[in-house]
mmCIF file with all atom_site columns, C-alpha atoms in Angstrom:
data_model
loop_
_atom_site.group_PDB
_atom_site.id
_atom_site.type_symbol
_atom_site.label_atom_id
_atom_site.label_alt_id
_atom_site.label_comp_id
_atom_site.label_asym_id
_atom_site.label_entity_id
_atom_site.label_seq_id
_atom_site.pdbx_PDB_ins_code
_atom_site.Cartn_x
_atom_site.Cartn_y
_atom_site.Cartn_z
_atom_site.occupancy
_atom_site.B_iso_or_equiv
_atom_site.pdbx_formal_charge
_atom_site.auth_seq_id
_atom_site.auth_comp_id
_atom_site.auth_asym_id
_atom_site.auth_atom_id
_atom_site.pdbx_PDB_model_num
ATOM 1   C CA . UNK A 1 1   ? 0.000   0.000  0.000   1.00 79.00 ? 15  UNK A CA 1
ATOM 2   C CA . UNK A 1 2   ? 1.413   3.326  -1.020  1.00 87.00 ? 16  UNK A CA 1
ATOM 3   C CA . UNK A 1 3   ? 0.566   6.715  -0.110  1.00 88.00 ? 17  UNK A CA 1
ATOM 4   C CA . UNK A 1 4   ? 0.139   9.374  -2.709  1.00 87.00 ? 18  UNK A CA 1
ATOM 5   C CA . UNK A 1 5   ? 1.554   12.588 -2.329  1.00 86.00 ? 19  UNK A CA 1
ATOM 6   C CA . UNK A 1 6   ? -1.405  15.302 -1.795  1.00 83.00 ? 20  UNK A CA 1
ATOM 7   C CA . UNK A 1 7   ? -1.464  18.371 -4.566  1.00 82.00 ? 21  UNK A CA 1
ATOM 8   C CA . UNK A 1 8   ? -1.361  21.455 -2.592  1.00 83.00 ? 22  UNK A CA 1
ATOM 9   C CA . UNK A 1 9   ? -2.110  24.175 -4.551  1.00 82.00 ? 23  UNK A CA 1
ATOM 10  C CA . UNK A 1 10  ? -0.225  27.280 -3.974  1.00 84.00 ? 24  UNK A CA 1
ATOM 11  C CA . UNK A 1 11  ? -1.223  30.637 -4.550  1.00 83.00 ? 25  UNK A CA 1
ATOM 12  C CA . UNK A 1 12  ? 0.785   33.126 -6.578  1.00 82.00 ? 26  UNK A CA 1
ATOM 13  C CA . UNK A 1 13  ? 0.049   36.004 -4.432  1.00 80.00 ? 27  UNK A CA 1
ATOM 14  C CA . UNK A 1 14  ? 1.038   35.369 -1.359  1.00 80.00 ? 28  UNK A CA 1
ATOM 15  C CA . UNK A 1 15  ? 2.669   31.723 -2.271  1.00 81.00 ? 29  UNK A CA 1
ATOM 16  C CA . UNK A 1 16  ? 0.887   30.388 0.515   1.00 83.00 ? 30  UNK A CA 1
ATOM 17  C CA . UNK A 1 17  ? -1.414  27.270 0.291   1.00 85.00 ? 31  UNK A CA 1
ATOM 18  C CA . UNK A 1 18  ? -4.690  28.106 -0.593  1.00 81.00 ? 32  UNK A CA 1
ATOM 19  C CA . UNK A 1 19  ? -6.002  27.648 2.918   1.00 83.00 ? 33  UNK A CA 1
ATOM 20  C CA . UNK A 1 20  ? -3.896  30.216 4.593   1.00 83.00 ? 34  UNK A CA 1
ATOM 21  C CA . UNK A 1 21  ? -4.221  33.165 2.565   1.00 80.00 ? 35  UNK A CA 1
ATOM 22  C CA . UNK A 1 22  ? -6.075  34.697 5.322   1.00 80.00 ? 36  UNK A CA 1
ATOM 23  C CA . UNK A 1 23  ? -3.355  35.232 7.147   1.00 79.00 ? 37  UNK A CA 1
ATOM 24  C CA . UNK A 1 24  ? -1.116  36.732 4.622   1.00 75.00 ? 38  UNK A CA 1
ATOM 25  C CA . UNK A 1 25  ? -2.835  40.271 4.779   1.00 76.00 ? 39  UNK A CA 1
ATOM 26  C CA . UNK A 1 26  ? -3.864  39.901 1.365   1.00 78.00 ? 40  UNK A CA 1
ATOM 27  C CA . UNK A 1 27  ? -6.656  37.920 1.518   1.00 81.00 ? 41  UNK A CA 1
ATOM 28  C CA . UNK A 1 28  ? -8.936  39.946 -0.979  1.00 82.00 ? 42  UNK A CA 1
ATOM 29  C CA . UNK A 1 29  ? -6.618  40.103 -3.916  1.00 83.00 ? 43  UNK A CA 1
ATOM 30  C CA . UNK A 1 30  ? -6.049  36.247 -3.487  1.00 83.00 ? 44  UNK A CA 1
ATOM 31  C CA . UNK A 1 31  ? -9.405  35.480 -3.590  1.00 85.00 ? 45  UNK A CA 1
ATOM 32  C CA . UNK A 1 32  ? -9.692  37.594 -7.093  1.00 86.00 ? 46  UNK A CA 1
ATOM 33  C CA . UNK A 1 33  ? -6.599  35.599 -8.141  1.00 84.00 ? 47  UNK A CA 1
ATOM 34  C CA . UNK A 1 34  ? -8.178  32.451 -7.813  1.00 85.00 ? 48  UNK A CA 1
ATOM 35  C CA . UNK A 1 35  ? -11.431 32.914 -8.902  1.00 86.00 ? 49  UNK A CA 1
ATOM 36  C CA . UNK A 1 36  ? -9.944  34.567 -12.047 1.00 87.00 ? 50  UNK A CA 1
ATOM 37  C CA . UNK A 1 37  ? -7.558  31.258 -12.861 1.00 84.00 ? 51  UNK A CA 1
ATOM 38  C CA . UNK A 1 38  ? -9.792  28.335 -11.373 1.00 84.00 ? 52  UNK A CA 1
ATOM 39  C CA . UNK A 1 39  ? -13.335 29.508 -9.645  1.00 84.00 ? 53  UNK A CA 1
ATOM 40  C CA . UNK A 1 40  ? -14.279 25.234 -9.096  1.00 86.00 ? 54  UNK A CA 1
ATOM 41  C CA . UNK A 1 41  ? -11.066 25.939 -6.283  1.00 84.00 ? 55  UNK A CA 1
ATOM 42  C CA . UNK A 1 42  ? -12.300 28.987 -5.656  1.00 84.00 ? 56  UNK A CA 1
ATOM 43  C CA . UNK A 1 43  ? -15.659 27.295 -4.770  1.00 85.00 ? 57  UNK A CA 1
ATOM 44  C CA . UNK A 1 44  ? -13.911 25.136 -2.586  1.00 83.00 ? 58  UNK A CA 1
ATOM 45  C CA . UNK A 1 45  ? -12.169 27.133 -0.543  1.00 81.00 ? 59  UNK A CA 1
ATOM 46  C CA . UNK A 1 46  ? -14.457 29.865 -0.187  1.00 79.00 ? 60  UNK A CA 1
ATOM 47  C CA . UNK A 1 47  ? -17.278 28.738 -0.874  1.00 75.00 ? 61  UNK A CA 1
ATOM 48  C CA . UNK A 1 48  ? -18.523 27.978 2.817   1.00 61.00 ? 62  UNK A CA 1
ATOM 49  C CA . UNK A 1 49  ? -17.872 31.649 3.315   1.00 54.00 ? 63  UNK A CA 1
ATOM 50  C CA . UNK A 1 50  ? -20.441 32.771 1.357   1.00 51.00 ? 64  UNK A CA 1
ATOM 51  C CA . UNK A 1 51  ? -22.956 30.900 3.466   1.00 48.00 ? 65  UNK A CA 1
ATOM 52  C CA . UNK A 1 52  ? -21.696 32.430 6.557   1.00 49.00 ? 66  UNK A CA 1
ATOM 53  C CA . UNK A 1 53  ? -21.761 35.735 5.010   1.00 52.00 ? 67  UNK A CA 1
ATOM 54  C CA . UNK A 1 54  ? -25.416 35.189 4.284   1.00 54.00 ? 68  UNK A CA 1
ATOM 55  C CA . UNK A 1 55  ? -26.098 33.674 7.784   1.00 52.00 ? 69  UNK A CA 1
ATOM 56  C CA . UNK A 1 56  ? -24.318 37.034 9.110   1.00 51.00 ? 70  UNK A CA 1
ATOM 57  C CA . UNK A 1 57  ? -26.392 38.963 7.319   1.00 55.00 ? 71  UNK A CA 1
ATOM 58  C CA . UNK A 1 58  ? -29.614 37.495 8.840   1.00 56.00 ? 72  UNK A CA 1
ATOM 59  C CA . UNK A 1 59  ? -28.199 38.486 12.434  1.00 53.00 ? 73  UNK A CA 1
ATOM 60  C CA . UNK A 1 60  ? -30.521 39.912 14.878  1.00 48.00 ? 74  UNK A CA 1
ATOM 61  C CA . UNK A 1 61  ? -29.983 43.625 16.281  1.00 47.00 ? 75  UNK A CA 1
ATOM 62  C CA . UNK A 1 62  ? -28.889 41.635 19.650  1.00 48.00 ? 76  UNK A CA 1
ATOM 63  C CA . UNK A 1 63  ? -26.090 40.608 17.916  1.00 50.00 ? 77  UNK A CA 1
ATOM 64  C CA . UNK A 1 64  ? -25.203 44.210 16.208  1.00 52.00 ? 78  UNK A CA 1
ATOM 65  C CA . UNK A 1 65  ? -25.434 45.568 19.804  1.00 51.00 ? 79  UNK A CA 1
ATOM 66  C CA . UNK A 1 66  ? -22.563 43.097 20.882  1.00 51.00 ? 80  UNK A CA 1
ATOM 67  C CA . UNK A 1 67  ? -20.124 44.026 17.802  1.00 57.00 ? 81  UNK A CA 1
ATOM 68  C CA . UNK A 1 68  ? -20.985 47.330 18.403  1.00 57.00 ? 82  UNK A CA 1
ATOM 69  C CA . UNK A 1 69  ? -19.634 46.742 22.065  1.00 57.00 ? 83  UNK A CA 1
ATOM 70  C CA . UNK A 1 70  ? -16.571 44.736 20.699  1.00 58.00 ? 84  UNK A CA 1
ATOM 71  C CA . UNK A 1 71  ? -15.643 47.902 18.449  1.00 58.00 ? 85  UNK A CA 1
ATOM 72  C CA . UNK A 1 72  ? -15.362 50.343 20.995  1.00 61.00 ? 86  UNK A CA 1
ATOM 73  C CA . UNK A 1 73  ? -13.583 48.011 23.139  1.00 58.00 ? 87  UNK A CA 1
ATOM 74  C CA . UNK A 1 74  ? -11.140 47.736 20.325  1.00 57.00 ? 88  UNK A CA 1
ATOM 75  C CA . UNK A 1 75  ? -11.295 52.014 19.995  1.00 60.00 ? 89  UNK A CA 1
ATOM 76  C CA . UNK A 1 76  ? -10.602 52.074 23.769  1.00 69.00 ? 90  UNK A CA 1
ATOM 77  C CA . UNK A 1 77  ? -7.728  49.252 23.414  1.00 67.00 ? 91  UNK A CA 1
ATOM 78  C CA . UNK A 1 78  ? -5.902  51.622 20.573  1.00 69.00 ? 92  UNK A CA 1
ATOM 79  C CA . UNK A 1 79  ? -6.455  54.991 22.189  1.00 73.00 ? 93  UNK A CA 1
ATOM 80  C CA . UNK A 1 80  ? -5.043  53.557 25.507  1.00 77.00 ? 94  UNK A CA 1
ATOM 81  C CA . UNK A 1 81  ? -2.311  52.404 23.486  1.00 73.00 ? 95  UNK A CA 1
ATOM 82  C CA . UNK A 1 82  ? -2.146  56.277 22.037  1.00 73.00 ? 96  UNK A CA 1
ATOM 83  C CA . UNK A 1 83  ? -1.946  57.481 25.211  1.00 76.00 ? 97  UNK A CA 1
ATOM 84  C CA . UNK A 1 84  ? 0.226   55.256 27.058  1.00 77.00 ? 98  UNK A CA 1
ATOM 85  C CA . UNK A 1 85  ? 3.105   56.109 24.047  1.00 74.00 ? 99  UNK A CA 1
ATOM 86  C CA . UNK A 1 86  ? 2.246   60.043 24.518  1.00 77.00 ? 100 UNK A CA 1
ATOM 87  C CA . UNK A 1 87  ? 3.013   59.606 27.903  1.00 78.00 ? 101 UNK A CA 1
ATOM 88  C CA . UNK A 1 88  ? 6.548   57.839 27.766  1.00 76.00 ? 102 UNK A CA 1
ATOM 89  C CA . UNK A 1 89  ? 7.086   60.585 24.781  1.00 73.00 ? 103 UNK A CA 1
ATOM 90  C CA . UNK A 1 90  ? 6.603   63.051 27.660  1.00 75.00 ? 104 UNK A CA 1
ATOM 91  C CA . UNK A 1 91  ? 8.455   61.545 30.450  1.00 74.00 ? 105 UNK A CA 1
ATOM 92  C CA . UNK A 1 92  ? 11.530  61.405 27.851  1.00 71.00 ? 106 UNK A CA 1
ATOM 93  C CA . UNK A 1 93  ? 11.427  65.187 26.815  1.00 72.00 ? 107 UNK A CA 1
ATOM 94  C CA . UNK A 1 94  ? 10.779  65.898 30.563  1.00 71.00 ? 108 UNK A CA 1
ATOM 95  C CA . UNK A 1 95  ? 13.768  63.922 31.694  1.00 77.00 ? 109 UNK A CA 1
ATOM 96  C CA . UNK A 1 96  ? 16.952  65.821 32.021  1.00 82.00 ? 110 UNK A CA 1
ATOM 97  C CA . UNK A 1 97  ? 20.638  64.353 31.407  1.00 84.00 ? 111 UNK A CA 1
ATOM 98  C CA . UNK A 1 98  ? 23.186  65.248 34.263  1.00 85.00 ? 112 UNK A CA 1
ATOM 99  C CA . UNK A 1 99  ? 27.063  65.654 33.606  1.00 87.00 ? 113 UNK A CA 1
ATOM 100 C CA . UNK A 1 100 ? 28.185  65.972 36.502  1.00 87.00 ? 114 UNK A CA 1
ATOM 101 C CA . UNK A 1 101 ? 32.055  67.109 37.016  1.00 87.00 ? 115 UNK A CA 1
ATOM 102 C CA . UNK A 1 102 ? 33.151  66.248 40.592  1.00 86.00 ? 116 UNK A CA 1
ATOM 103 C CA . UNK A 1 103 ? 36.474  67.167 42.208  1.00 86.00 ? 117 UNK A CA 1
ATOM 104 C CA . UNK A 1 104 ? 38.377  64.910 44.010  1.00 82.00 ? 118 UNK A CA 1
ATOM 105 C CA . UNK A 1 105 ? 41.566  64.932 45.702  1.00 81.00 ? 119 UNK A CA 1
ATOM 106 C CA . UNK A 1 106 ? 44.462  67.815 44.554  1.00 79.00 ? 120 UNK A CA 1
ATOM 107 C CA . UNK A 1 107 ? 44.009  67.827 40.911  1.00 82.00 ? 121 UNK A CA 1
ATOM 108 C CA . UNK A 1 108 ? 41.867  64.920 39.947  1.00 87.00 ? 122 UNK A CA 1
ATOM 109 C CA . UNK A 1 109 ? 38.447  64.958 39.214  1.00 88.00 ? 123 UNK A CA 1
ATOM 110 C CA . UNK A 1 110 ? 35.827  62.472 38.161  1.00 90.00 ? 124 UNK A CA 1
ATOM 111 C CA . UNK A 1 111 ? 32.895  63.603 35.434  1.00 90.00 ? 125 UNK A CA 1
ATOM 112 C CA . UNK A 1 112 ? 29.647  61.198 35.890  1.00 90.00 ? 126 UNK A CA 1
ATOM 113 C CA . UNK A 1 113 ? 26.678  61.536 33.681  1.00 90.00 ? 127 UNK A CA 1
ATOM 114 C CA . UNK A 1 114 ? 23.193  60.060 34.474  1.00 87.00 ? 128 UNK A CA 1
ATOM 115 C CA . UNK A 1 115 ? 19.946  59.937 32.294  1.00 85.00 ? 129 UNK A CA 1
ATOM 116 C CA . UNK A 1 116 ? 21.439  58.247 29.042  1.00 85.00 ? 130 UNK A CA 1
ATOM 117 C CA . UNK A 1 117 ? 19.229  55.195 29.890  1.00 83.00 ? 131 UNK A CA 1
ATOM 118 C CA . UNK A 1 118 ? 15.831  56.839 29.310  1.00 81.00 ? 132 UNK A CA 1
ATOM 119 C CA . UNK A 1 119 ? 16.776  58.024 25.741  1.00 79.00 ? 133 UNK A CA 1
ATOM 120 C CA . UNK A 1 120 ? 17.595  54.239 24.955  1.00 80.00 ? 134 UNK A CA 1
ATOM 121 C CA . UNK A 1 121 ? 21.229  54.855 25.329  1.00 83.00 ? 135 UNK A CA 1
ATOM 122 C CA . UNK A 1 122 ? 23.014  51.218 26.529  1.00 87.00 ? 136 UNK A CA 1
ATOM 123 C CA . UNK A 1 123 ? 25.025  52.505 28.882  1.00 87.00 ? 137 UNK A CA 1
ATOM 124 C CA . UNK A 1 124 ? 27.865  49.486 28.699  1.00 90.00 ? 138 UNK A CA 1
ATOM 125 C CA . UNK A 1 125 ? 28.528  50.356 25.186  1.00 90.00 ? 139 UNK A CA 1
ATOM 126 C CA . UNK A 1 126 ? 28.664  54.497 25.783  1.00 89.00 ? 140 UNK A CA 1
ATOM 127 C CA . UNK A 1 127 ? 31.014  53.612 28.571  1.00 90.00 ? 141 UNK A CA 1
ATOM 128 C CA . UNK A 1 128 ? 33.595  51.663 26.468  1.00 92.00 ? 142 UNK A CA 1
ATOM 129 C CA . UNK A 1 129 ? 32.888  54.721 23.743  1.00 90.00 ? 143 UNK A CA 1
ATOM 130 C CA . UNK A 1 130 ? 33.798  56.935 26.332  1.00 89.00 ? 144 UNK A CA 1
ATOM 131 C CA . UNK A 1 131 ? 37.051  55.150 27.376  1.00 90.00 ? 145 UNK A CA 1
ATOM 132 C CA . UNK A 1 132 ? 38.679  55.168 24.070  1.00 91.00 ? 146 UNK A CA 1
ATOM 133 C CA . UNK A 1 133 ? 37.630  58.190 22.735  1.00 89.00 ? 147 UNK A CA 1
ATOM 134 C CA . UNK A 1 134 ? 39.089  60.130 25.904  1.00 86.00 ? 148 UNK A CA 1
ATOM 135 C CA . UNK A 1 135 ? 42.345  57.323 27.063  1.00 88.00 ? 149 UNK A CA 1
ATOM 136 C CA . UNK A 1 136 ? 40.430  57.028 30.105  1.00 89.00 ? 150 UNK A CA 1
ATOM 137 C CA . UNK A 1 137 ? 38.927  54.645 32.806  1.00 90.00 ? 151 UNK A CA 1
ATOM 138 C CA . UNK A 1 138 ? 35.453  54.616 31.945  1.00 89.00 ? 152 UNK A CA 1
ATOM 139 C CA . UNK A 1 139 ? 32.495  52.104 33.607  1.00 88.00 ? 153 UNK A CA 1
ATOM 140 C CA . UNK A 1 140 ? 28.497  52.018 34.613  1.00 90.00 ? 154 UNK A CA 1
ATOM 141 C CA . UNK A 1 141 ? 28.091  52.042 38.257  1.00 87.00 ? 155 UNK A CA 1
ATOM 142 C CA . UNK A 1 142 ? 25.351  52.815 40.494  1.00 86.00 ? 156 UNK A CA 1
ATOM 143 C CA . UNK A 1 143 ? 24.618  56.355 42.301  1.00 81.00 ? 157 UNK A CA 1
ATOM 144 C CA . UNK A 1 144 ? 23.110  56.791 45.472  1.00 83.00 ? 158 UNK A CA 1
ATOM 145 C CA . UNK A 1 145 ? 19.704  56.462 44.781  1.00 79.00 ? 159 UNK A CA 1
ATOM 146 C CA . UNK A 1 146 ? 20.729  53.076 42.898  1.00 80.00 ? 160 UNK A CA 1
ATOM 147 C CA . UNK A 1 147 ? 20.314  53.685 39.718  1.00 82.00 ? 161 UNK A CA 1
ATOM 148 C CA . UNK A 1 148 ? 22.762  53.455 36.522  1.00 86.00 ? 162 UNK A CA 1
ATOM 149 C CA . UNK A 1 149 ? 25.258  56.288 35.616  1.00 88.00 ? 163 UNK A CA 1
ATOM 150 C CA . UNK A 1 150 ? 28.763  56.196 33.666  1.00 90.00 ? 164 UNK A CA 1
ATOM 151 C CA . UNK A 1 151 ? 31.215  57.337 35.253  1.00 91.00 ? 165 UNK A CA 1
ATOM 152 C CA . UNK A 1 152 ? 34.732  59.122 33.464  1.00 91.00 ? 166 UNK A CA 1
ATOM 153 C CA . UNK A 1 153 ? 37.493  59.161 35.216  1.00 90.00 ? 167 UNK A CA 1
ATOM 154 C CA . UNK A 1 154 ? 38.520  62.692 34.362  1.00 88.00 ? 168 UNK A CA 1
ATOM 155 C CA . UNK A 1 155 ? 37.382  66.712 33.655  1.00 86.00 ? 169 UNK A CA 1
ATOM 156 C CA . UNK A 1 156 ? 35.636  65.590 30.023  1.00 85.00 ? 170 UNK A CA 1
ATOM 157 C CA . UNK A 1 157 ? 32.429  67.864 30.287  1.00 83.00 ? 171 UNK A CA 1
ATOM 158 C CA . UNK A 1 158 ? 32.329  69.826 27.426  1.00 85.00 ? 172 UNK A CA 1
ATOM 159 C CA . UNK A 1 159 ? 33.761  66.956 25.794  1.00 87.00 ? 173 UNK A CA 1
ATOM 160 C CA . UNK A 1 160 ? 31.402  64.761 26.678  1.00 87.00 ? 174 UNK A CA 1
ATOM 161 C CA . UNK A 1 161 ? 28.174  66.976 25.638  1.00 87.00 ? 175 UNK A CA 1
ATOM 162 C CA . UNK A 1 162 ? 29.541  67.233 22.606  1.00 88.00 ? 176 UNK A CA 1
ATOM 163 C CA . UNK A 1 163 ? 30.142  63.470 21.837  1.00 88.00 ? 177 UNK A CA 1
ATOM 164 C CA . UNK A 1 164 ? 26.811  62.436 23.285  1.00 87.00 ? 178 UNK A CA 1
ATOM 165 C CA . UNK A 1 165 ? 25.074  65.033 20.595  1.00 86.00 ? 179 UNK A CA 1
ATOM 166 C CA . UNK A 1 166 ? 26.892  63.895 18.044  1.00 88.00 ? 180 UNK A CA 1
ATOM 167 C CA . UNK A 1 167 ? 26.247  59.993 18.525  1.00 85.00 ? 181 UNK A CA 1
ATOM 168 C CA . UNK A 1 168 ? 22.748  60.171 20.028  1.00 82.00 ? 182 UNK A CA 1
ATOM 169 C CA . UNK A 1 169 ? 20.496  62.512 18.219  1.00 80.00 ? 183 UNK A CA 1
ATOM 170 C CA . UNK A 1 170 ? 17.384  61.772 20.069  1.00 78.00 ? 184 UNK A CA 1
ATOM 171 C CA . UNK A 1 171 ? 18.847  63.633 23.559  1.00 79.00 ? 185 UNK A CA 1
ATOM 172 C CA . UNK A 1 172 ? 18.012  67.151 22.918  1.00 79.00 ? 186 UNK A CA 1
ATOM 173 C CA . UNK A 1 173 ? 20.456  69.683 23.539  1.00 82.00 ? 187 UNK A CA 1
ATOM 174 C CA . UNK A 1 174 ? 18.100  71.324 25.886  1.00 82.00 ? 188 UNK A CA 1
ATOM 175 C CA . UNK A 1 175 ? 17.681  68.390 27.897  1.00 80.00 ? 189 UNK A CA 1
ATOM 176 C CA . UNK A 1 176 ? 20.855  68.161 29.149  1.00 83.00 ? 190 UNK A CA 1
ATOM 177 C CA . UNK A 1 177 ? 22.380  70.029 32.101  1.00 84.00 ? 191 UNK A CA 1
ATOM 178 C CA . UNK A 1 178 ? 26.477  70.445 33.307  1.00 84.00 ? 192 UNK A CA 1
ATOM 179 C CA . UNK A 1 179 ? 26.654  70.953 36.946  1.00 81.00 ? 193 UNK A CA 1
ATOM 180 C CA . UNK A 1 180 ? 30.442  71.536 38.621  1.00 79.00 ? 194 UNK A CA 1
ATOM 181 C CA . UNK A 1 181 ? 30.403  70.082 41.906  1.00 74.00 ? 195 UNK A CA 1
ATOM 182 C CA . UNK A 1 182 ? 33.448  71.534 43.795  1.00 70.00 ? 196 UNK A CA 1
ATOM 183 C CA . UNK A 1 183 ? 34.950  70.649 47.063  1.00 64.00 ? 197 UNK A CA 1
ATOM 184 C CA . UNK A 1 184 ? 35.109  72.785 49.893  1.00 62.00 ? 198 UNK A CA 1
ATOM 185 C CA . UNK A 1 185 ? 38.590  73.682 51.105  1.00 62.00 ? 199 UNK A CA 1
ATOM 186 C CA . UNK A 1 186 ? 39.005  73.852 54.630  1.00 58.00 ? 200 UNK A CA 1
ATOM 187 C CA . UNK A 1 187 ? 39.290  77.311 55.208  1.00 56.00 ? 201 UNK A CA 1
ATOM 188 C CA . UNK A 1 188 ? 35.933  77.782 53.515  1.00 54.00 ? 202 UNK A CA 1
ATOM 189 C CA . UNK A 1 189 ? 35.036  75.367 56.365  1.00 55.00 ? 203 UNK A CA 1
ATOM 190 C CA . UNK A 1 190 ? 36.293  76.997 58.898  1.00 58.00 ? 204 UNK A CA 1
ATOM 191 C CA . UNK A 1 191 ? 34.865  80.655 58.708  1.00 53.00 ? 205 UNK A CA 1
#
């Protein structure tokens, strides 16, 4: 007993078998295809639909009511979706970017920027950037509040700005902020 190979019938639009052109996203100008080149197929494969269709058509106004309900759940579904994306648009152009240059002992200083992350920046990668651009130790560690800056291991502020414009055009200049934080010297403490 042998089995025979079935004939599946492929269709030159989407070159999908017949049976899964609904899913291609071009259902409508398949169906045209085939029932222009073989409408006996076409009659197979779609021609169950037509008896739904008609059966649809005889639907009660109970049944309107409920896909009227199941559209504006679907309107509700996209315009929370609209407003959930409007909101993370505003939380990025309200977030700032810190460099931060900080002085440490005699001549040495540390710069340390935070806020990258929001903007989609991967902070490992701008790091290592960071390190061979400048000849510098450069690495992610956590602030005090616990969250993820870079630090640079020297005074690279203007630098910096200017490098993270360049490479990253979705921070906004206006967005980011330098801040100097000096040490006090002891007779300033003293007085």
């Amino acid at each position: 007993m042998t089995i025979e190979p079935r004939k599946v019938f492929l269709c030159q639009i989407c070159t999908m078998p017949l049976e899964y052109c609904e899913f291609s996203g071009t259902q409508e100008k398949c169906k045209l295809w085939l029932k222009e080149h073989d409408e006996e197929l076409y009659e197979q494969v779609y021609g169950g639909v037509q008896a739904v269709t008609e059966g649809v058509e005889k639907a009660t106004i109970e049944d309107e009511t409920i896909d009227k309900k199941d559209r504006s759940l679907v309107k509700d579904k996209s315009a929370k979706l609209e407003a959930k994306l409007e909101r993370e648009n505003k939380k990025k152009m309200a977030s700032r970017v810190l460099i931060k240059r900080i002085e440490r002992t005699k001549r040495k200083c540390v710069t340390t920027i935070y806020g990258l992350d929001i903007f989609g920046v991967d902070l490992k990668k701008a790091a290592k950037m960071f390190a061979n651009r400048f000849a510098c130790g450069s690495s992610v560690a956590k602030n005090n509040q616990g969250q993820d800056e870079i630090v640079v291991q020297g005074d690279f502020s203007d630098e910096l700005l200017k490098m993270i414009l360049s490479n990253w055009t979705n921070v906004p200049e206006e967005n980011i902020d330098k801040i100097e934080e000096k040490k006090k010297k002891k007779s300033e403490l003293q007085v």
